[in-house]
PDB file of C-alpha atoms in Angstrom:
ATOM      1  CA  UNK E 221     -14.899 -50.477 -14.787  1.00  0.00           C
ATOM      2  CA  UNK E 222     -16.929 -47.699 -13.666  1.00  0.00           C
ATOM      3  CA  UNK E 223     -15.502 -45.047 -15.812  1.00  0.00           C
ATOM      4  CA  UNK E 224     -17.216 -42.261 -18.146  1.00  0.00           C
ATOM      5  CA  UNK E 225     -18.165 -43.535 -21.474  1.00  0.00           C
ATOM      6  CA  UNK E 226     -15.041 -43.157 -23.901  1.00  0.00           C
ATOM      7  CA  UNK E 227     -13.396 -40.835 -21.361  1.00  0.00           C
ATOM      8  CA  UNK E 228     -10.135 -42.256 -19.601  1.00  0.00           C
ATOM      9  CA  UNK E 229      -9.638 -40.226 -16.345  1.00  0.00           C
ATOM     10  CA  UNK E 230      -6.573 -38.596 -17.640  1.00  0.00           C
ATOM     11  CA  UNK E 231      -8.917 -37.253 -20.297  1.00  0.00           C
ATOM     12  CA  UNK E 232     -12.055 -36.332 -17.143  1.00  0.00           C
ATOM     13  CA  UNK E 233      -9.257 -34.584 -15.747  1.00  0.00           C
ATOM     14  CA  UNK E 234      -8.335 -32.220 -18.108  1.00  0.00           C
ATOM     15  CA  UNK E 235     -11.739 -31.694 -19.249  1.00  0.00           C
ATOM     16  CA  UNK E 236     -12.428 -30.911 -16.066  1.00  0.00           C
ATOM     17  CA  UNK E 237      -9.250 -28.351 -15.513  1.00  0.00           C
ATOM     18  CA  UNK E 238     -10.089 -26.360 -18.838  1.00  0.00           C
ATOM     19  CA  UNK E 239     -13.627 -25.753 -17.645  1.00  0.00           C
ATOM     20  CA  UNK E 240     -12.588 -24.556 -13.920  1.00  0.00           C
ATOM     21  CA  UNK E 241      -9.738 -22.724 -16.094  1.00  0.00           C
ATOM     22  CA  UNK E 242     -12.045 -20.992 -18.283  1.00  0.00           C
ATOM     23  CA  UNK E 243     -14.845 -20.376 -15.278  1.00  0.00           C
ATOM     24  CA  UNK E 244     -11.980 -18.392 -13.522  1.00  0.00           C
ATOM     25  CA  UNK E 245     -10.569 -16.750 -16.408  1.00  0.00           C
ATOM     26  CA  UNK E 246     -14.541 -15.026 -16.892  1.00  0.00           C
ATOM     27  CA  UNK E 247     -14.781 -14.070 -13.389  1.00  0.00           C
ATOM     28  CA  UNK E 248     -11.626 -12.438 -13.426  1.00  0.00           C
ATOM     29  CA  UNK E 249     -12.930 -10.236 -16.795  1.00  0.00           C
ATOM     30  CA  UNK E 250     -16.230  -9.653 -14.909  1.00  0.00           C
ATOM     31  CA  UNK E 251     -14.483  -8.016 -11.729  1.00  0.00           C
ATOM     32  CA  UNK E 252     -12.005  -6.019 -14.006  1.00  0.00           C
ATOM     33  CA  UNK E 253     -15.010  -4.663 -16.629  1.00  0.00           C
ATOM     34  CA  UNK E 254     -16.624  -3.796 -13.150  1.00  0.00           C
ATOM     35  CA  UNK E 255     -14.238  -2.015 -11.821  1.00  0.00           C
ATOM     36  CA  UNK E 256     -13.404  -0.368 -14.847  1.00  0.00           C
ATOM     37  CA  UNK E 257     -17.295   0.614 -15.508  1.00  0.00           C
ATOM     38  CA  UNK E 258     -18.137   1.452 -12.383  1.00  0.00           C
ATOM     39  CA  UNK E 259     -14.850   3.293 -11.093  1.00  0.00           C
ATOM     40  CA  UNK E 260     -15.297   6.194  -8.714  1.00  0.00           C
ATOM     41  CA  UNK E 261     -14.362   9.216 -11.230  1.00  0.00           C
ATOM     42  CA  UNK E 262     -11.098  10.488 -10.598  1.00  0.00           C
ATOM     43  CA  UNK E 263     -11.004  14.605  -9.747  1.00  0.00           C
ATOM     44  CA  UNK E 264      -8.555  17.075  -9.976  1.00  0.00           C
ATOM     45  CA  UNK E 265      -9.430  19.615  -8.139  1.00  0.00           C
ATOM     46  CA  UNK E 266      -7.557  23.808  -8.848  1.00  0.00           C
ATOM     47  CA  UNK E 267      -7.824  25.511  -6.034  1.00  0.00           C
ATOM     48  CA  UNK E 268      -7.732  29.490  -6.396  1.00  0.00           C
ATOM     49  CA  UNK E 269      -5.385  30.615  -3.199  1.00  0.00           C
ATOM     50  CA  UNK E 270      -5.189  33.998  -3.846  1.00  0.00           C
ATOM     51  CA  UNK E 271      -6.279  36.240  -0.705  1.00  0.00           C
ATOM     52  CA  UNK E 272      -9.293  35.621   0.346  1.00  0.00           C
ATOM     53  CA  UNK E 273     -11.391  37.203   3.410  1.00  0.00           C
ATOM     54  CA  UNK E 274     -11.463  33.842   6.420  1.00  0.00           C
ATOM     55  CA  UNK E 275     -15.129  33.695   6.391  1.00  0.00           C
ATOM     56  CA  UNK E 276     -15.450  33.094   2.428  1.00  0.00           C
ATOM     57  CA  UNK E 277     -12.506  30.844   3.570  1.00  0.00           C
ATOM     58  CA  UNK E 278     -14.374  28.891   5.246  1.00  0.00           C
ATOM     59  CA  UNK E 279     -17.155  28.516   2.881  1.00  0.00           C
ATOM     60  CA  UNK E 280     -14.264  27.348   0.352  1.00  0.00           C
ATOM     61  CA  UNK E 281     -13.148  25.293   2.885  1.00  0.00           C
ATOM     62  CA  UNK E 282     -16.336  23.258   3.459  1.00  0.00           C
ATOM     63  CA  UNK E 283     -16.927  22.579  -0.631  1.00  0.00           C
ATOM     64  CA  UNK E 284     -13.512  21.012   0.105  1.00  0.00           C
ATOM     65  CA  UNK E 285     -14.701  19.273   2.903  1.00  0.00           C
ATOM     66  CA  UNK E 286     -17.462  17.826   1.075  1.00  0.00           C
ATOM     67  CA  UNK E 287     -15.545  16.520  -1.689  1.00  0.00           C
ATOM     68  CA  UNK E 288     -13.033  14.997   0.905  1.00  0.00           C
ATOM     69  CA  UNK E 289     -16.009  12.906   2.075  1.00  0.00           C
ATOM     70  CA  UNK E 290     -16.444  11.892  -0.856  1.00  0.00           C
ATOM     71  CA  UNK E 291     -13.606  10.512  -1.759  1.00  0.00           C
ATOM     72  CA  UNK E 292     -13.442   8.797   1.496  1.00  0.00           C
ATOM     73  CA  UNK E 293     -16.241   6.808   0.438  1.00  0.00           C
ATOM     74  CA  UNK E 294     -15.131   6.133  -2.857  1.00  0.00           C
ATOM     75  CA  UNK E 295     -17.487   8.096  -4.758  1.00  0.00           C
ATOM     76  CA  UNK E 296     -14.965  10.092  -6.147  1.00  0.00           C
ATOM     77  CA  UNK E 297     -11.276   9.930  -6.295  1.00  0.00           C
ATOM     78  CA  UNK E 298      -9.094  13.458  -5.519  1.00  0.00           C
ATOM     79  CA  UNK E 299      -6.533  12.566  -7.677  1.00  0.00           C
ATOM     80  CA  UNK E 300      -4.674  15.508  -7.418  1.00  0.00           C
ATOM     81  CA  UNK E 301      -5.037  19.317  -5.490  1.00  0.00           C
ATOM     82  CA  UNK E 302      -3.423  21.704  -7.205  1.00  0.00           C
ATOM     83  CA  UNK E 303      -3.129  25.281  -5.519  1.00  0.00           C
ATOM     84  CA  UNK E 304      -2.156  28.505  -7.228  1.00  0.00           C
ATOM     85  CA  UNK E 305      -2.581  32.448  -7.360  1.00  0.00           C
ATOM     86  CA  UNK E 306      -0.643  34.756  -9.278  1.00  0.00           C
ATOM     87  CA  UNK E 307       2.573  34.326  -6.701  1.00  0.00           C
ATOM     88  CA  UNK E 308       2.503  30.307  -8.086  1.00  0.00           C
ATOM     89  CA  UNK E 309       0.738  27.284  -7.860  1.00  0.00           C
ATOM     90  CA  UNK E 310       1.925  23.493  -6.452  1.00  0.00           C
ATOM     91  CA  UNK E 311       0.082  20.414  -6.775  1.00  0.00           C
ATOM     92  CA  UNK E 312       0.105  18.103  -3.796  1.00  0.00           C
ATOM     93  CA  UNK E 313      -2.196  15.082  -2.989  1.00  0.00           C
ATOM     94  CA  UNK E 314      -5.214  15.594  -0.956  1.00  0.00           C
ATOM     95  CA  UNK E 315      -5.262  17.680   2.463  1.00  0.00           C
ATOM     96  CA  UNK E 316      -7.279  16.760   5.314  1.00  0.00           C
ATOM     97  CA  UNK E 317     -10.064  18.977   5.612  1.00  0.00           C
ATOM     98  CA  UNK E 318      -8.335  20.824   8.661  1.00  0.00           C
ATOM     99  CA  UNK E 319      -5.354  20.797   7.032  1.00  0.00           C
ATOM    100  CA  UNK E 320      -7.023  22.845   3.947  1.00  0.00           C
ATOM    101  CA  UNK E 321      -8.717  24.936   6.186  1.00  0.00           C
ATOM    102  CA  UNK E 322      -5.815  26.295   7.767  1.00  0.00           C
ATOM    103  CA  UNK E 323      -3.692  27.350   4.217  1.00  0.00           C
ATOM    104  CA  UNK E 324      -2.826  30.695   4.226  1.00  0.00           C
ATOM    105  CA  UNK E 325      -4.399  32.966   1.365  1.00  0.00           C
ATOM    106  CA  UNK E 326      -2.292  35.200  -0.415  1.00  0.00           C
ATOM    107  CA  UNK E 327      -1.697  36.806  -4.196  1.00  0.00           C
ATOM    108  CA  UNK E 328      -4.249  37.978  -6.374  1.00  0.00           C
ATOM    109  CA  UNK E 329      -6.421  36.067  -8.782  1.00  0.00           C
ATOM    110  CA  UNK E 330      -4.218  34.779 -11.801  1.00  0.00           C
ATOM    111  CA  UNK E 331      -7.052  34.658 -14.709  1.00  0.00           C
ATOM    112  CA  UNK E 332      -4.235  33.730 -17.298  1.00  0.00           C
ATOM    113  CA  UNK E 333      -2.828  31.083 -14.468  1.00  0.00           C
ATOM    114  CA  UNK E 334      -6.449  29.711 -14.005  1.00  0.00           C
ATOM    115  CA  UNK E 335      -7.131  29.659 -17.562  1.00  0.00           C
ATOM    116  CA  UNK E 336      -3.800  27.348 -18.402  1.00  0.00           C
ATOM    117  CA  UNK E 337      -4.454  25.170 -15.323  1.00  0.00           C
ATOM    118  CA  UNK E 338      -8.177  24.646 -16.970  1.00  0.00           C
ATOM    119  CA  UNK E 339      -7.048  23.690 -20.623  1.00  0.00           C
ATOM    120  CA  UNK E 340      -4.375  21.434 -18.933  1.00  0.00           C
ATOM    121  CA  UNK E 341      -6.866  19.662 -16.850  1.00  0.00           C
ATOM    122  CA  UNK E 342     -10.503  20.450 -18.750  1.00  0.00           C
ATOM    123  CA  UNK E 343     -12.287  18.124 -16.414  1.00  0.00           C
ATOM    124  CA  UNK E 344     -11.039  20.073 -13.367  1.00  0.00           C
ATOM    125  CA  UNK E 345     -13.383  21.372 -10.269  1.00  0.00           C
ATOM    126  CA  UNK E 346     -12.550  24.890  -9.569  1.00  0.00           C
ATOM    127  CA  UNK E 347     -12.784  26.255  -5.918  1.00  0.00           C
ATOM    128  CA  UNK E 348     -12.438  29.967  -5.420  1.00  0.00           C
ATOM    129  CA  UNK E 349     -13.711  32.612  -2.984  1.00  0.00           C
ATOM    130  CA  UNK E 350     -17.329  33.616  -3.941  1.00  0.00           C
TER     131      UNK E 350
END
């Protein structure tokens, strides 16, 4: 008999189960606490759309484009884009870069619309014309 000393091998076995159990049952908590710690910040981003001349469009435009990037690579996440002047405002999920570049400006600023859309989301980025 060439078994382990007062161990039968029903015994080995579960031994061995609970420790494989409880090695994959720590791994899984590692990758979850790491992906919880070290989780690209989400960002909602208020976009002022009121009218604005094309070339400080375009400047608004590339800040945009920036922050597009990235999210692409994960450093942030663009939750949400959320557009508005004092005509309205909608919230969509991020635009392509082109796709931003090419909304129409229109309305006037909306300091009271800005100001709600800011205590709704305080950790918002703001883009408006310079």
């Amino acid at each position: 008999r060439n078994h382990a000393v007062g161990m039968n091998p029903n015994q080995l076995n579960k031994a061995l189960v609970k420790i494989v159990g409880l090695g994959w049952a720590a791994f899984a908590i590692a990758a979850i606490t790491i992906r919880v710690v070290f989780a690209a910040p989400d960002v909602v981003l208020l976009v002022d759309r009121s009218y604005c001349e094309p070339s400080d469009w375009a400047m608004v435009a590339d800040t945009y484009q920036d922050l597009y990037q990235q999210d692409q690579r994960g450093q942030i996440n663009l939750e949400t884009v959320i557009l508005f002047s004092d005509l309205g405002e909608e919230a969509s999920a991020p635009l392509t870069p082109e796709a931003f570049r090419t909304l129409n400006t229109y309305g006037q600023s909306s300091p009271d619309r800005q100001t709600a859309l800011a205590t709704q989301y305080p950790d918002a980025r703001l883009l408006q014309c310079p």
